[in-house]
Structure formats: C-alpha cells, structure tokens
XYZ file of C-alpha atoms in Angstrom:
739
model
C -11.883 -0.831 6.098
C -8.251 -1.883 6.618
C -6.641 -4.945 4.961
C -2.994 -5.813 4.598
C -0.679 -8.432 3.276
C -3.093 -9.887 0.761
C -0.269 -11.274 -1.333
C -2.205 -11.740 -4.627
C 0.051 -13.609 -7.044
C 0.072 -14.735 -10.580
C 0.003 -18.367 -11.723
C 3.010 -17.542 -13.845
C 5.274 -17.553 -10.788
C 6.885 -20.384 -8.877
C 5.957 -18.799 -5.579
C 2.257 -18.498 -6.421
C -0.127 -19.508 -3.762
C -3.704 -20.090 -5.076
C -5.128 -19.937 -1.470
C -4.000 -16.323 -1.149
C -5.893 -15.267 -4.195
C -8.901 -17.184 -3.135
C -8.859 -15.666 0.399
C -8.572 -12.210 -1.069
C -11.579 -12.662 -3.239
C -13.526 -13.855 -0.184
C -12.441 -10.770 1.730
C -13.218 -8.627 -1.273
C -16.828 -9.950 -1.574
C -17.333 -9.368 2.185
C -16.083 -5.835 1.997
C -18.341 -5.010 -0.845
C -21.218 -6.356 1.146
C -20.351 -4.121 4.069
C -20.375 -0.999 1.928
C -17.455 0.944 3.448
C -16.591 4.473 2.498
C -13.049 3.451 1.654
C -10.426 0.830 1.825
C -6.945 1.287 3.274
C -4.236 -1.299 2.168
C -1.102 -1.699 4.359
C 1.203 -3.140 1.745
C 2.253 -6.550 0.374
C -0.643 -6.438 -1.999
C 1.317 -8.772 -4.356
C 3.397 -11.927 -3.986
C 6.385 -10.660 -6.047
C 5.394 -7.232 -7.371
C 8.849 -5.758 -6.907
C 9.997 -8.232 -9.560
C 6.940 -8.578 -11.778
C 5.121 -5.425 -12.875
C 2.226 -7.388 -14.225
C 1.284 -8.392 -10.571
C 0.944 -4.782 -9.540
C -1.084 -4.042 -12.663
C -3.403 -6.961 -12.073
C -4.068 -5.857 -8.425
C -4.541 -2.354 -9.421
C -7.180 -3.349 -11.972
C -8.940 -5.427 -9.357
C -8.969 -2.560 -6.755
C -10.193 -0.074 -9.394
C -13.187 -2.242 -9.906
C -14.218 -1.890 -6.286
C -17.317 0.338 -5.673
C -15.323 2.451 -3.139
C -11.842 3.971 -3.348
C -8.699 2.048 -2.185
C -5.548 3.820 -0.871
C -2.372 1.781 -0.853
C 1.007 1.940 0.706
C 3.704 -0.371 -0.629
C 5.006 -3.407 1.218
C 8.345 -5.116 0.984
C 6.942 -7.676 -1.414
C 5.810 -4.745 -3.614
C 9.094 -2.733 -3.720
C 11.790 -4.434 -1.604
C 12.689 -4.967 2.100
C 14.086 -2.267 4.352
C 17.663 -1.789 3.408
C 20.648 -3.500 5.089
C 24.306 -3.633 4.113
C 24.831 -7.024 5.738
C 23.324 -10.407 5.241
C 21.733 -12.596 7.919
C 23.167 -15.813 6.699
C 19.585 -17.240 6.386
C 18.753 -15.346 3.250
C 20.351 -12.930 0.728
C 18.995 -9.769 2.601
C 21.146 -7.355 0.675
C 19.724 -8.555 -2.708
C 16.232 -8.071 -1.340
C 16.743 -4.422 -0.509
C 14.298 -1.700 -1.643
C 15.716 0.061 -4.662
C 14.682 3.155 -6.658
C 13.716 1.219 -9.748
C 11.168 -0.940 -7.855
C 9.905 2.150 -6.098
C 9.453 3.972 -9.348
C 7.725 0.917 -10.826
C 5.220 0.861 -7.990
C 4.573 4.638 -8.382
C 4.046 4.203 -12.104
C 1.167 1.869 -11.355
C -0.389 3.196 -8.095
C 0.733 6.792 -7.948
C 2.537 8.466 -5.098
C 3.698 6.287 -2.227
C 2.985 9.049 0.218
C -0.491 10.417 0.458
C -2.859 12.351 2.729
C -6.585 13.342 2.520
C -9.464 14.148 4.856
C -12.689 12.203 4.838
C -15.524 12.913 7.370
C -13.391 14.770 9.933
C -10.691 12.023 9.629
C -7.230 12.584 8.120
C -5.759 9.593 6.497
C -2.093 9.580 5.687
C 0.207 6.798 4.403
C 3.865 6.375 3.303
C 6.452 3.861 2.201
C 8.080 2.832 5.592
C 10.918 1.077 3.845
C 12.341 4.437 2.812
C 13.245 5.379 6.389
C 17.028 4.889 6.691
C 17.242 3.563 3.118
C 19.890 6.008 1.930
C 18.182 6.131 -1.403
C 17.917 9.374 -3.331
C 14.149 9.144 -2.635
C 14.654 9.292 1.119
C 15.248 13.128 1.326
C 11.952 13.846 -0.356
C 10.317 11.328 1.983
C 11.483 13.146 5.159
C 10.469 16.531 3.604
C 7.037 15.175 2.984
C 6.741 13.951 6.599
C 7.860 17.290 7.914
C 5.240 19.047 5.767
C 2.509 16.923 7.431
C 3.123 18.908 10.593
C 1.565 21.948 8.913
C -1.442 20.253 7.521
C -4.832 21.561 8.765
C -5.919 19.342 11.737
C -8.908 17.070 11.347
C -10.777 15.615 14.317
C -8.884 12.341 14.063
C -5.685 11.239 12.245
C -5.109 7.724 10.985
C -1.592 6.733 9.617
C -1.026 3.705 7.462
C 2.405 2.135 7.026
C 3.662 -1.358 6.163
C 6.419 -1.926 8.789
C 5.394 -1.642 12.449
C 7.415 0.921 14.396
C 8.301 -1.794 16.954
C 7.429 -5.355 17.816
C 7.174 -5.175 21.540
C 8.091 -1.772 22.919
C 8.860 1.632 21.426
C 12.072 1.776 23.449
C 13.393 -1.657 22.336
C 16.977 -1.716 20.869
C 17.830 -2.367 17.285
C 17.917 -6.091 16.617
C 20.901 -7.945 15.037
C 19.725 -9.759 11.936
C 22.878 -12.021 12.150
C 21.488 -13.494 15.369
C 18.927 -16.169 14.462
C 16.978 -15.464 17.726
C 16.622 -11.787 16.692
C 16.189 -12.093 12.947
C 12.430 -12.025 12.926
C 12.263 -9.087 15.272
C 14.626 -7.117 13.013
C 12.640 -8.132 9.985
C 9.256 -6.980 11.393
C 10.467 -3.600 13.056
C 11.644 -0.112 12.213
C 15.198 0.708 13.389
C 16.251 3.642 15.450
C 16.775 6.542 15.065
C 14.173 6.408 12.359
C 11.470 4.929 14.657
C 11.768 7.992 16.965
C 11.679 10.347 14.062
C 8.472 8.774 12.810
C 7.016 8.728 16.281
C 7.731 12.459 16.674
C 5.843 13.066 13.352
C 2.907 11.014 14.653
C 2.747 12.941 17.876
C 3.118 16.303 16.117
C 0.228 15.521 13.767
C -2.162 14.357 16.612
C -2.151 10.765 15.383
C -5.073 8.708 16.735
C -4.309 5.428 15.240
C -1.306 3.916 13.342
C -2.168 0.913 11.143
C 0.547 -1.425 9.895
C 0.945 -4.969 8.473
C 3.870 -7.130 7.570
C 3.706 -9.455 10.556
C 0.427 -11.387 9.588
C -0.580 -11.395 13.239
C -3.243 -9.249 14.889
C -1.658 -7.162 17.699
C -2.247 -3.855 19.457
C 0.248 -1.646 21.193
C -0.073 1.754 22.877
C 2.753 4.450 23.056
C 2.719 8.157 23.728
C -1.115 8.177 23.639
C -1.252 6.667 20.185
C -2.816 3.231 19.334
C -0.703 1.064 17.118
C -2.631 -1.747 15.386
C -0.827 -4.449 13.506
C -3.328 -5.982 11.096
C -3.921 -9.636 10.245
C -3.225 -10.944 6.745
C -5.949 -12.345 4.426
C -3.269 -14.633 2.867
C -1.550 -16.684 5.427
C -0.561 -16.447 9.116
C 2.843 -15.797 10.678
C 4.595 -15.450 13.992
C 1.837 -17.121 15.947
C 4.162 -17.967 18.892
C 5.711 -14.567 19.576
C 2.864 -12.813 21.270
C 0.725 -14.764 23.762
C -2.169 -12.491 22.936
C -1.445 -12.346 19.194
C -4.161 -13.485 16.842
C -3.169 -15.099 13.457
C -6.786 -15.616 12.307
C -7.008 -14.485 8.732
C -9.264 -11.505 8.064
C -9.508 -7.797 7.977
C -10.814 -5.624 10.790
C -12.767 -2.439 10.200
C -10.179 0.281 10.828
C -12.634 2.478 12.552
C -16.393 3.272 12.548
C -18.792 5.957 13.679
C -21.836 4.940 15.700
C -23.895 7.982 15.205
C -23.161 11.551 14.051
C -21.204 13.297 16.702
C -20.128 10.084 18.453
C -16.502 9.593 19.373
C -14.476 7.657 16.824
C -14.565 3.952 17.763
C -11.819 1.479 16.883
C -12.606 -2.201 16.568
C -10.828 -4.096 19.281
C -8.470 -6.767 17.996
C -10.156 -9.510 20.050
C -13.631 -8.904 18.754
C -15.124 -11.573 16.628
C -15.723 -10.542 13.060
C -17.389 -13.674 11.959
C -18.205 -12.930 8.312
C -14.911 -11.032 8.011
C -12.682 -13.780 9.369
C -11.517 -16.115 6.798
C -11.026 -19.758 7.089
C -7.312 -20.174 6.211
C -6.224 -22.659 3.565
C -2.866 -23.262 5.051
C -0.493 -25.012 2.633
C 1.186 -28.086 4.050
C 3.932 -29.863 1.980
C 1.129 -31.144 -0.166
C -0.219 -27.650 -0.190
C 3.119 -26.204 -0.984
C 3.264 -28.325 -4.110
C -0.125 -26.719 -5.057
C 1.674 -23.372 -5.048
C 2.643 -24.411 -8.591
C -0.959 -25.218 -9.406
C -1.357 -25.209 -13.090
C -3.409 -22.587 -14.753
C -6.523 -24.543 -15.644
C -6.193 -27.091 -12.971
C -9.718 -25.985 -12.067
C -11.364 -26.199 -15.445
C -14.241 -23.780 -14.804
C -15.519 -25.293 -11.641
C -13.973 -24.892 -8.188
C -13.462 -28.000 -6.030
C -15.769 -28.357 -3.179
C -14.787 -26.161 -0.253
C -12.780 -23.701 -2.383
C -13.790 -20.280 -3.684
C -13.554 -19.447 -7.409
C -11.583 -16.358 -8.125
C -13.148 -13.303 -9.746
C -12.360 -12.816 -13.400
C -10.107 -9.831 -12.624
C -7.710 -12.070 -10.718
C -8.226 -15.217 -12.602
C -7.311 -13.335 -15.744
C -3.799 -13.030 -14.356
C -3.336 -16.535 -15.681
C -3.683 -15.168 -19.168
C -1.391 -12.173 -18.871
C 1.330 -14.049 -20.700
C -1.082 -14.267 -23.508
C -1.688 -10.545 -23.601
C 0.909 -8.587 -25.654
C 3.108 -6.151 -23.795
C 3.336 -4.103 -27.040
C 1.364 -4.217 -30.329
C 4.553 -5.694 -31.871
C 4.639 -8.809 -29.821
C 4.918 -11.675 -32.303
C 2.013 -14.040 -32.584
C 2.421 -17.747 -33.015
C 0.114 -20.644 -34.029
C 0.657 -23.845 -32.003
C -0.055 -27.022 -33.831
C -0.107 -30.086 -31.568
C -1.028 -33.752 -31.755
C -2.533 -33.747 -28.331
C -2.603 -31.518 -25.267
C -2.836 -33.581 -22.128
C -0.960 -33.452 -18.834
C 2.922 -33.784 -19.231
C 2.711 -33.925 -23.043
C 5.044 -31.804 -25.083
C 2.248 -29.388 -25.674
C 1.618 -29.060 -21.956
C 5.283 -28.285 -21.348
C 5.882 -25.830 -24.152
C 2.478 -24.260 -24.919
C 1.516 -23.917 -21.249
C 4.842 -22.152 -20.614
C 3.791 -19.666 -23.270
C 0.391 -19.299 -21.804
C 1.324 -18.842 -18.201
C 5.083 -18.600 -17.827
C 8.225 -20.635 -17.217
C 7.181 -22.088 -13.856
C 4.486 -24.109 -15.725
C 3.348 -26.748 -16.055
C 2.828 -27.212 -12.384
C 2.177 -30.504 -10.695
C -0.541 -32.675 -12.016
C -0.398 -35.014 -9.139
C 0.317 -32.782 -6.176
C 0.147 -35.591 -3.635
C 3.068 -37.334 -5.366
C 5.034 -34.257 -6.049
C 8.481 -34.081 -4.320
C 8.728 -30.400 -3.388
C 12.144 -30.774 -1.900
C 13.485 -32.424 -4.998
C 11.908 -29.607 -7.033
C 13.543 -26.990 -4.869
C 17.011 -28.646 -5.235
C 16.620 -29.068 -8.983
C 15.518 -25.555 -9.502
C 18.419 -24.312 -7.379
C 21.055 -26.458 -9.224
C 19.456 -25.995 -12.648
C 17.589 -22.765 -12.595
C 14.991 -21.452 -15.059
C 15.948 -18.762 -17.524
C 16.737 -15.453 -15.862
C 17.262 -11.961 -17.276
C 20.242 -9.689 -16.657
C 18.676 -8.608 -13.258
C 18.141 -12.071 -12.062
C 14.466 -12.143 -12.733
C 12.526 -14.989 -14.340
C 12.200 -14.393 -17.996
C 8.824 -13.798 -19.561
C 7.503 -15.266 -22.800
C 8.291 -12.977 -25.632
C 5.624 -14.268 -28.115
C 1.881 -14.595 -27.799
C -0.162 -17.732 -28.646
C -2.642 -16.492 -31.174
C -4.213 -19.933 -32.030
C -4.115 -23.603 -31.199
C -4.867 -26.680 -33.315
C -5.121 -30.167 -31.697
C -5.004 -33.174 -33.941
C -6.465 -35.447 -31.262
C -8.592 -34.761 -28.124
C -7.916 -37.447 -25.539
C -10.197 -37.973 -22.451
C -7.671 -36.038 -20.288
C -7.357 -33.123 -22.617
C -6.452 -29.837 -20.895
C -6.291 -27.686 -23.999
C -9.945 -26.483 -23.801
C -9.814 -25.203 -20.376
C -6.406 -23.509 -20.735
C -7.352 -21.938 -24.073
C -10.544 -20.553 -22.626
C -8.757 -18.958 -19.766
C -6.084 -17.519 -21.902
C -8.454 -16.302 -24.501
C -6.869 -18.439 -27.241
C -9.123 -19.776 -30.043
C -8.789 -23.569 -30.835
C -9.435 -23.881 -34.504
C -10.538 -26.928 -36.414
C -7.862 -27.057 -39.047
C -4.161 -26.163 -39.321
C -5.005 -23.722 -42.244
C -7.410 -21.849 -39.998
C -4.973 -21.842 -37.093
C -2.380 -20.173 -39.295
C -4.772 -17.731 -40.899
C -6.938 -17.152 -37.726
C -9.976 -17.898 -39.870
C -9.085 -15.460 -42.661
C -7.853 -15.872 -46.228
C -4.077 -15.287 -45.555
C -1.315 -16.101 -43.191
C -1.986 -14.104 -40.053
C 0.761 -15.183 -37.539
C 4.409 -14.491 -37.106
C 5.547 -17.955 -36.347
C 4.346 -21.577 -36.397
C 5.286 -24.089 -33.646
C 4.773 -27.777 -34.554
C 4.548 -30.256 -31.568
C 3.884 -33.678 -33.089
C 4.802 -35.744 -30.066
C 2.441 -37.892 -28.020
C -0.964 -39.067 -29.143
C -2.657 -42.282 -30.332
C -0.740 -42.871 -33.408
C 0.316 -46.347 -34.797
C 3.890 -47.808 -34.889
C 5.392 -49.399 -37.906
C 7.207 -52.770 -38.054
C 10.506 -51.070 -37.046
C 8.972 -49.659 -33.857
C 8.914 -46.106 -35.163
C 6.007 -44.039 -33.939
C 4.125 -42.541 -36.966
C 3.640 -39.004 -35.679
C 2.288 -36.680 -38.465
C 5.328 -34.372 -38.512
C 5.514 -34.195 -42.238
C 1.731 -33.672 -42.477
C 1.848 -30.818 -40.102
C 4.693 -29.195 -41.956
C 3.078 -29.878 -45.313
C -0.199 -28.198 -44.402
C 1.797 -25.275 -43.031
C 3.687 -24.922 -46.429
C 0.379 -24.897 -48.232
C -0.701 -21.754 -46.429
C 2.682 -20.204 -47.003
C 2.438 -20.769 -50.721
C -1.115 -19.443 -50.966
C -0.237 -16.421 -48.872
C 2.951 -15.643 -50.823
C 5.111 -15.315 -47.759
C 6.728 -17.453 -44.981
C 7.333 -17.138 -41.261
C 9.686 -19.066 -38.953
C 8.770 -22.577 -38.210
C 9.875 -24.789 -35.305
C 9.430 -28.589 -35.348
C 9.658 -30.358 -32.071
C 12.183 -33.217 -31.851
C 13.261 -35.135 -34.978
C 12.009 -33.935 -38.282
C 10.126 -37.091 -39.118
C 10.233 -40.805 -38.282
C 11.766 -41.650 -41.659
C 14.573 -40.190 -43.697
C 12.551 -39.460 -46.840
C 10.070 -37.234 -45.039
C 12.767 -35.472 -43.114
C 14.775 -34.680 -46.247
C 11.677 -33.410 -47.975
C 10.929 -31.038 -45.095
C 14.475 -29.763 -45.068
C 14.679 -29.318 -48.936
C 11.249 -27.587 -48.862
C 12.332 -25.180 -46.126
C 15.455 -24.363 -48.005
C 13.501 -23.836 -51.284
C 11.065 -21.375 -49.716
C 13.691 -19.763 -47.550
C 11.711 -20.723 -44.394
C 13.635 -19.920 -41.189
C 13.449 -23.486 -39.916
C 14.587 -24.956 -36.607
C 13.932 -28.396 -34.942
C 15.350 -30.658 -32.237
C 15.616 -31.464 -28.547
C 16.018 -29.315 -25.504
C 19.429 -30.880 -24.802
C 21.569 -28.541 -27.057
C 19.567 -25.544 -25.776
C 20.584 -25.951 -22.111
C 23.123 -23.540 -20.694
C 26.625 -24.564 -19.663
C 25.542 -24.311 -16.015
C 23.218 -27.369 -16.482
C 26.291 -29.596 -17.303
C 28.031 -30.990 -14.343
C 30.932 -30.317 -14.561
C 30.295 -27.385 -17.020
C 32.153 -28.927 -20.011
C 32.198 -27.230 -23.392
C 34.576 -28.480 -26.001
C 36.559 -25.603 -27.482
C 36.010 -25.230 -31.258
C 38.687 -27.104 -33.082
C 39.034 -29.841 -30.537
C 40.164 -33.231 -32.038
C 37.614 -35.797 -30.898
C 38.870 -39.299 -31.164
C 36.028 -41.223 -29.679
C 32.793 -40.296 -27.927
C 30.112 -41.906 -25.963
C 26.662 -40.877 -24.582
C 25.003 -42.820 -21.685
C 21.246 -42.508 -21.770
C 17.931 -44.179 -20.951
C 14.389 -44.482 -22.173
C 12.654 -45.593 -25.434
C 14.882 -46.276 -28.364
C 13.249 -43.806 -30.647
C 11.584 -41.336 -28.307
C 14.635 -40.964 -25.967
C 17.275 -42.188 -28.428
C 16.742 -39.004 -30.243
C 17.562 -36.888 -27.172
C 20.712 -38.969 -26.743
C 21.737 -38.416 -30.315
C 21.214 -34.632 -29.969
C 23.380 -34.734 -26.749
C 26.077 -36.452 -28.707
C 25.816 -34.201 -31.686
C 25.821 -30.873 -29.933
C 29.215 -31.808 -28.432
C 31.003 -33.544 -31.320
C 29.976 -31.062 -33.916
C 32.596 -28.598 -32.363
C 35.428 -30.778 -33.479
C 38.294 -29.727 -35.747
C 36.984 -29.421 -39.248
C 33.351 -29.000 -38.235
C 30.666 -31.649 -38.966
C 31.240 -33.964 -41.861
C 28.360 -36.354 -41.578
C 27.972 -40.083 -40.666
C 29.311 -42.879 -42.885
C 27.657 -45.930 -41.179
C 25.197 -46.830 -38.338
C 24.582 -50.044 -36.463
C 22.236 -50.884 -33.628
C 23.123 -53.925 -31.453
C 21.392 -55.162 -28.305
C 21.471 -57.770 -25.594
C 24.747 -59.689 -24.723
C 26.310 -58.506 -28.005
C 26.525 -55.072 -26.415
C 29.131 -56.180 -23.948
C 30.948 -58.370 -26.377
C 31.298 -55.323 -28.754
C 32.693 -53.325 -25.723
C 35.226 -55.989 -24.857
C 36.245 -56.205 -28.534
C 36.861 -52.486 -28.709
C 34.003 -51.563 -30.901
C 32.975 -49.020 -28.391
C 35.074 -47.799 -25.354
C 34.275 -49.210 -21.965
C 36.574 -46.666 -20.327
C 34.496 -43.909 -21.695
C 31.433 -45.544 -20.170
C 33.254 -45.622 -16.838
C 34.030 -41.855 -17.205
C 30.457 -41.085 -17.931
C 29.249 -42.977 -14.887
C 31.502 -40.962 -12.704
C 29.667 -37.744 -13.514
C 26.088 -39.041 -12.584
C 24.311 -37.016 -9.905
C 22.521 -40.179 -8.671
C 24.719 -43.202 -9.419
C 23.285 -46.593 -8.826
C 25.087 -49.432 -6.990
C 26.136 -52.261 -9.141
C 27.818 -53.040 -12.394
C 26.300 -51.677 -15.662
C 26.146 -55.171 -17.108
C 24.051 -56.414 -14.160
C 21.824 -53.292 -13.847
C 21.043 -52.741 -17.568
C 17.710 -54.098 -18.776
C 17.797 -54.990 -22.556
C 20.899 -52.758 -23.301
C 21.118 -51.276 -26.681
C 24.026 -49.423 -28.327
C 23.954 -47.196 -31.424
C 27.410 -47.367 -33.134
C 28.221 -44.381 -35.389
C 31.210 -44.137 -37.752
C 31.625 -40.508 -38.837
C 33.024 -39.734 -42.260
C 36.185 -38.129 -40.745
C 36.993 -41.174 -38.618
C 35.403 -40.255 -35.321
C 33.732 -43.207 -33.634
C 30.830 -42.762 -31.210
C 28.481 -44.902 -29.282
C 25.033 -44.103 -27.696
C 24.404 -46.564 -24.814
C 20.603 -46.848 -24.099
C 20.946 -48.514 -20.718
C 17.702 -48.599 -18.871
C 18.300 -49.561 -15.230
C 21.715 -48.084 -15.223
C 20.679 -44.465 -15.086
C 17.845 -41.985 -15.611
C 20.300 -39.220 -16.600
C 22.268 -38.360 -19.727
C 26.072 -38.212 -19.612
C 28.793 -37.612 -22.221
C 32.350 -38.710 -22.268
C 35.016 -38.451 -25.008
C 38.671 -38.900 -25.628
C 39.911 -35.689 -27.116
C 43.029 -33.599 -27.817
C 42.302 -29.998 -26.971
C 43.598 -27.152 -29.023
C 47.165 -26.316 -27.993
C 47.688 -29.771 -26.479
C 49.349 -32.865 -27.921
C 48.281 -35.544 -25.560
C 44.666 -36.979 -25.694
C 42.625 -36.940 -22.471
C 39.214 -38.167 -21.360
C 36.566 -35.454 -20.613
C 33.105 -36.111 -19.272
C 29.931 -34.397 -18.059
C 26.354 -35.059 -17.118
C 23.314 -32.949 -17.968
C 21.147 -31.768 -15.069
C 17.370 -32.159 -15.630
C 14.130 -31.457 -13.889
C 12.514 -34.916 -13.218
C 9.049 -33.433 -12.586
C 7.160 -30.240 -13.211
C 7.901 -27.642 -14.297
C 10.401 -29.478 -16.591
C 12.612 -26.421 -16.851
C 14.690 -27.841 -19.675
C 11.858 -27.015 -21.889
C 12.086 -23.366 -21.008
C 15.589 -23.145 -22.562
C 14.379 -24.676 -25.767
C 11.470 -22.319 -25.723
C 13.946 -19.373 -25.426
C 15.620 -20.593 -28.599
C 12.151 -21.045 -30.243
C 11.341 -17.365 -29.400
C 14.782 -16.175 -30.596
C 13.753 -17.888 -33.978
C 10.415 -16.220 -34.105
C 11.548 -12.730 -33.001
C 14.757 -12.531 -35.174
C 13.959 -14.803 -38.067
C 17.222 -16.539 -37.675
C 17.523 -20.050 -36.174
C 19.892 -19.984 -33.103
C 20.636 -23.806 -33.777
C 21.507 -25.340 -37.198
C 18.593 -27.387 -38.447
C 21.312 -29.508 -40.168
C 22.109 -31.005 -36.751
C 18.618 -32.256 -36.418
C 18.444 -33.451 -40.055
C 21.619 -35.542 -39.301
C 20.313 -36.910 -35.957
C 16.991 -37.737 -37.589
C 18.828 -39.752 -40.351
C 21.010 -41.507 -37.791
C 17.986 -42.515 -35.697
C 16.110 -43.778 -38.727
C 19.183 -45.829 -39.705
C 19.532 -47.201 -36.223
C 15.884 -48.255 -36.029
C 16.291 -49.957 -39.379
C 19.463 -51.723 -38.294
C 17.854 -53.005 -35.197
C 14.829 -54.259 -37.333
C 17.320 -56.025 -39.679
C 19.021 -57.818 -36.833
C 21.703 -55.395 -36.108
C 23.243 -55.163 -39.641
C 25.660 -52.328 -40.126
C 24.199 -49.833 -42.623
C 26.264 -47.606 -44.860
C 24.697 -44.107 -44.884
C 26.156 -42.030 -47.825
C 22.963 -40.032 -47.704
C 24.103 -38.655 -44.250
C 27.123 -36.742 -45.638
C 25.729 -33.662 -44.032
C 28.182 -30.863 -43.303
C 27.843 -27.795 -41.202
C 29.915 -25.765 -38.701
C 28.504 -25.192 -35.181
C 30.394 -21.936 -34.788
C 28.447 -20.437 -37.654
C 24.880 -21.024 -36.397
C 24.911 -22.520 -32.918
C 24.313 -19.942 -30.179
C 23.381 -21.800 -27.033
C 21.416 -19.920 -24.381
C 23.533 -18.641 -21.469
C-alpha cells in the first residue's frame, strides 16, 4: 500500500484539523482489512512535526501498532520545505526552509531518511527529497547515498518513494519563479533543476519501474524516460483540483502495486480505477469547519457525532500528551476548581495545561469568528519560545477537584481523555489519595459557579476555604509547595489578609491575581512601560464589565502600571465608589481627570461613535487616593468600550515637564483566550522555581481596594479611609513580566 500526506495532528495545535485524523483512521482500518505486505508513506505524516516532536512520536507509535511494516520518507510538514533564499511575498518561505535540526529530529524518531530493501523481487527505495539542492551539511551524504544505489543488486522491479514530485507537468519544464503568483504553486510542488535531472539519472541507472510521490494532494500520473511517476492522493484534504483536467482530488490511498499470480508481471493500479472501500468521503472544512480546527479536546465526550468516525486510542491519546511528563522531574500540580464548564476559568487554564495553549477551542463553532481570531492571534500572539515555536506546558496536571458539577460540566470527559483522576475532596487531590502531600504545586480556581451574593453584591466564592483546606494538608505533611490563587484573594479583606498572613507564616510561595499584569509589552498598543522611578501624578483606567468580577481586572491593570512610580508602592489611603450622574459631576469638578479619559479613548482598537456620557450605561468610577498623593480613577463604563486602557500624567526620569501617556491592552475576545496563556506561564514559573514572578502584595492591595469600593457603593458612595491598605512593595524586586 502507498499513502501520503495524511497530516495527522495534535489537538494541542492551532492548525489541528480533526477531520485529517478521522480520515487517517478510516484509511488505517481499511488497510488492515486488506492485509498488505507493507505500507509506504510518502511524507507529510504530521501537521506540524517539524516544530512539534510529539506529533512525530504519536504517529510513529500509531504506525508501529500496524500488523505490517511501514516505511516512511519525510515531507515538508515533517522537516521543512525545500530551501530557498528568497521569499515569495505570500508567505515567509525562508523561515519554512528545511534545516538540519528538524531533519535530525525526524531521524531520531523514524530512523534514516534514506532507505532501501528488497521484498518479493521488488526493491523499494526512499529518500528525503527536500535535501536536493538544500546546501545543508547533510546534502553531500544524501548524494553519496544515491550514487551508491547504482551499485545495489538489481531486483526484478524498483519502486522509489519521495515526497516532492520531480515535475508538475513535464520533466523538461523550467524552474518556476516563486515570486510570480501565477508560478508559485508550480514552484512549491516541483523539484528544481539541475537536481531534477540528477535524480532522474539515478532513477534510470537503477532501473526504476515506478516513482511514488505526494505533496500535491491530487492523483496524477506522468511518464518520462520509460518510468511511471505516480503522484498520490492525500487522505487528509484535497488540493490543486483545477490544475490538471484529469487530476483526481478524491481522498484515499491506491495500492502501490500488486501481483495477480506468482510469475505475473507487476501490475500498477491505474489512477482512474475506482477503489470504493479505499476512497474516503472527505470532510472538507468550510469557514465553519475551519473554526472546528480548534476543536476542543473532549468536544466529543466518548461518543462520535453521527456521520463521523471515532479516532483510535493511539491518535486520540495525542490529546493527553500535554499531561504526560517529558521527564520524570516534570512538576505535578493539583487543580482545585469551583466548576469546570465551557469558558469558565477552569476551562481556560486547566484545559491549556491538559491540551496546550491553543485551547480552549470554540464551544460554539457556528458563531466563531475565524477571521477575528486570526487577526487577534497575529496582533497578540500566544507565548512562543526562542525559536518562535508555541510553548508547551511545563507542569503536569496530576489531579482535579471540582466543587460543583453543573449540567454542562466538561471536566469528566477531559479528565478521562487525559488520564487525570477527579478526586472527591481537596485533601485527596493534594495527596493523590495517600497520607501525605504528593504534588509539587496547587492551583486554586475559585471563579464561576452557583454561589450566593451578599448584600454588597460580592460573589461569595470559596477562595478562603480552598486555601484553608490546602494549608491543612501542608501542616499535616510538614511541608509546603507553591500555591496560585486565581484573581483576588477573597471577596472580603479579612479573609484575604488571613490568607496572606498564613502564607507568610508557613513560607508558602504564593501568587495570585489577574492575567493583565502577566501580558507581554507587545500586547499593549502602543507598547507603554513606565520606567522605574517615574513620577506619576494622576492615573486612570477605562474598563468594562461587572463591578466586582471585572473591576478586579481593572484594578490590576492600574496597579501593574503605577507600582513602578518613584518610591515604589506605598498603599492606598482612601477609596470611594460613585455612580450615575455623579460620575460626570465628579469629573467636571476635577475629582478625576476627563483629559485622561480622552487620552485612553484615543488608544482603543475598536472605538465607538458617540460621547462617553451618552454611551455609558450606569457608569461607575472607583476613586483611589494613594498614601503618597497619587490620585487614580477606575472608570467602569459599559457601553463605551469592551477593552481596557490606561492613561496617566507623568514626569519621566530625566525630564522636568509632565506629559500624558496612554496605552490599550490587546485581548482575545473568543477562544483560545490567549491572555490566560501568559498568566499560566507565570503560574508555571512559580511552580517550577518556587519563586513568585509577581508580588502577591499587589493582589492583596487590589483585593482590599475592591472590597472597599464595593462597601463604599453599598453605603451610598461614602469615601472610606483605608489605613489597613498601607501595603508597601517595590515592583522592581519581584515583578518579572513575561516577554
């Protein structure tokens, strides 16, 4: 059998196409039923194996489970494209070049990229076609190997396997210019001269009968110099349907060759022959289907929808590769959550740990705006490593506790797929059912769920209870591990201060807060960072959402900027919350700066037409008086914006005149909510190093301010003195934002 361009991917990747995996499993089952002697694979066995080794390893495990041997040559998606020194203008072709590191990675999983063997009077030979003309150190050995094939003992037939076709239309065609849009695809799918002629000479000298290739995803046969050249179809998705009038983009896999009876001449299956059970019904992604490329691991909870094919465990298990330690030392964490439903904080953070940073994926694909997602991911990318690759989770989810299980719970399906136990108590989640603490970190996500509100409008999430039960295990075990608490420490100051003091008493590495301070500078438009020692005279944050739930994010936005001022953080002396028409009266009277609001509005990526006073629905402002004289306002103006912006009047170090500076934070308005990935990077830094990358004092202060603001609002907008918020810290000592 010959198959090519199967493009098996991992749900951890943004480019994942579930249909490709499903189609490969269909083809795989049909191949097994046909009982072939062997399988030849013409490359592009992965979606992004040149970047992600775990894709190569997962496909290798799947092929090793076949009841017949599989022989693989690499494709450009497995190791990199044929090399070029110029870019086409339509994509970054130079960056996509084959390189020695990717080639070595492929070989470390699959073995040599050049191979030859004889089976039943047929010699089979395969090689990495992207090496031809690559200029890499590996190229000399590649040509030496090809020359050596001239001396190999002859078999009755010789079948060559390569990924790139030698040519698209004619063996004498000229080299194509990738800079010409009309020629780009032909350049992309062909082998350039003089390397084409060199390869053809080897084929002739070795009595080649048949040359099998892939890459194009369209079935086509050529003949040249007495040799048959078959370009195979893909099992994943069709391409180039309009180039060849007689081309066939039907998904499938043709038998490479067959013998009718002993002694018969070798028969090659004609490309036009119908291979009913071996031709796949394509699941072609439209825009709606494209959104499904982000399909959440666990979207199918154990049962495939009608008309689809469930993946075999060997491929489905790719969803759980993030939960499998790369090394025995990979830290293990217990995730303690209030509820785990679509778009909950548990879904954002824990799902990223289980499946990668492109998760969670769209829960409502029909409403998902793919174009917006592409723009947002381009302007505000996910965390990348030094080589420009998507970062992988560095900790393993060892256990899960869910305080509530709503009707739309997704934790059970996800945990089952990832092999993560859901335990009935927090204690058991931390001890993994044993007598002592058995994890390296504890992540508390007490956000969302069916919990009551108090008379002030504060949501009574069990943050203190989660932390308190964690501390009980620490005390009984005689040791502590890092703890992260999502968002504010507690809904009230007393609980928050107890948590902070207890962490200090037990020397617990403790971090809490919002994703806003964790976002890299590139997510700020323009990329504003106040130099340490800046004199901040007045500041303002423009935000939206619920007063407590989103007001906390707004306060963290404010605090991560103003804490860099001269003298460091000194604490807040008084807090007031005013609403309605009084908001605008206070602005007119100078209690907060209307010009800073105007500056913040100028930075919005999606400004709305109209005056803020007209657009704002039930406007509310938090007024903060800091102990060092700084005044700040947090404007919660629903209807004015769905973004967060900061403006301030400052005097920069080395300057004498104040100036207004402003910036707006980019955000992902829909899945995968990439802002969570950067907070997750900080969380993993905490667990892996034992040192909080952000000061917990910041969140202690914002928690206290939020509690005071909610109390002020409940008491009719009374200004509250806050001597208990005399919290001091220096950002330059603890705050290391992700870059």
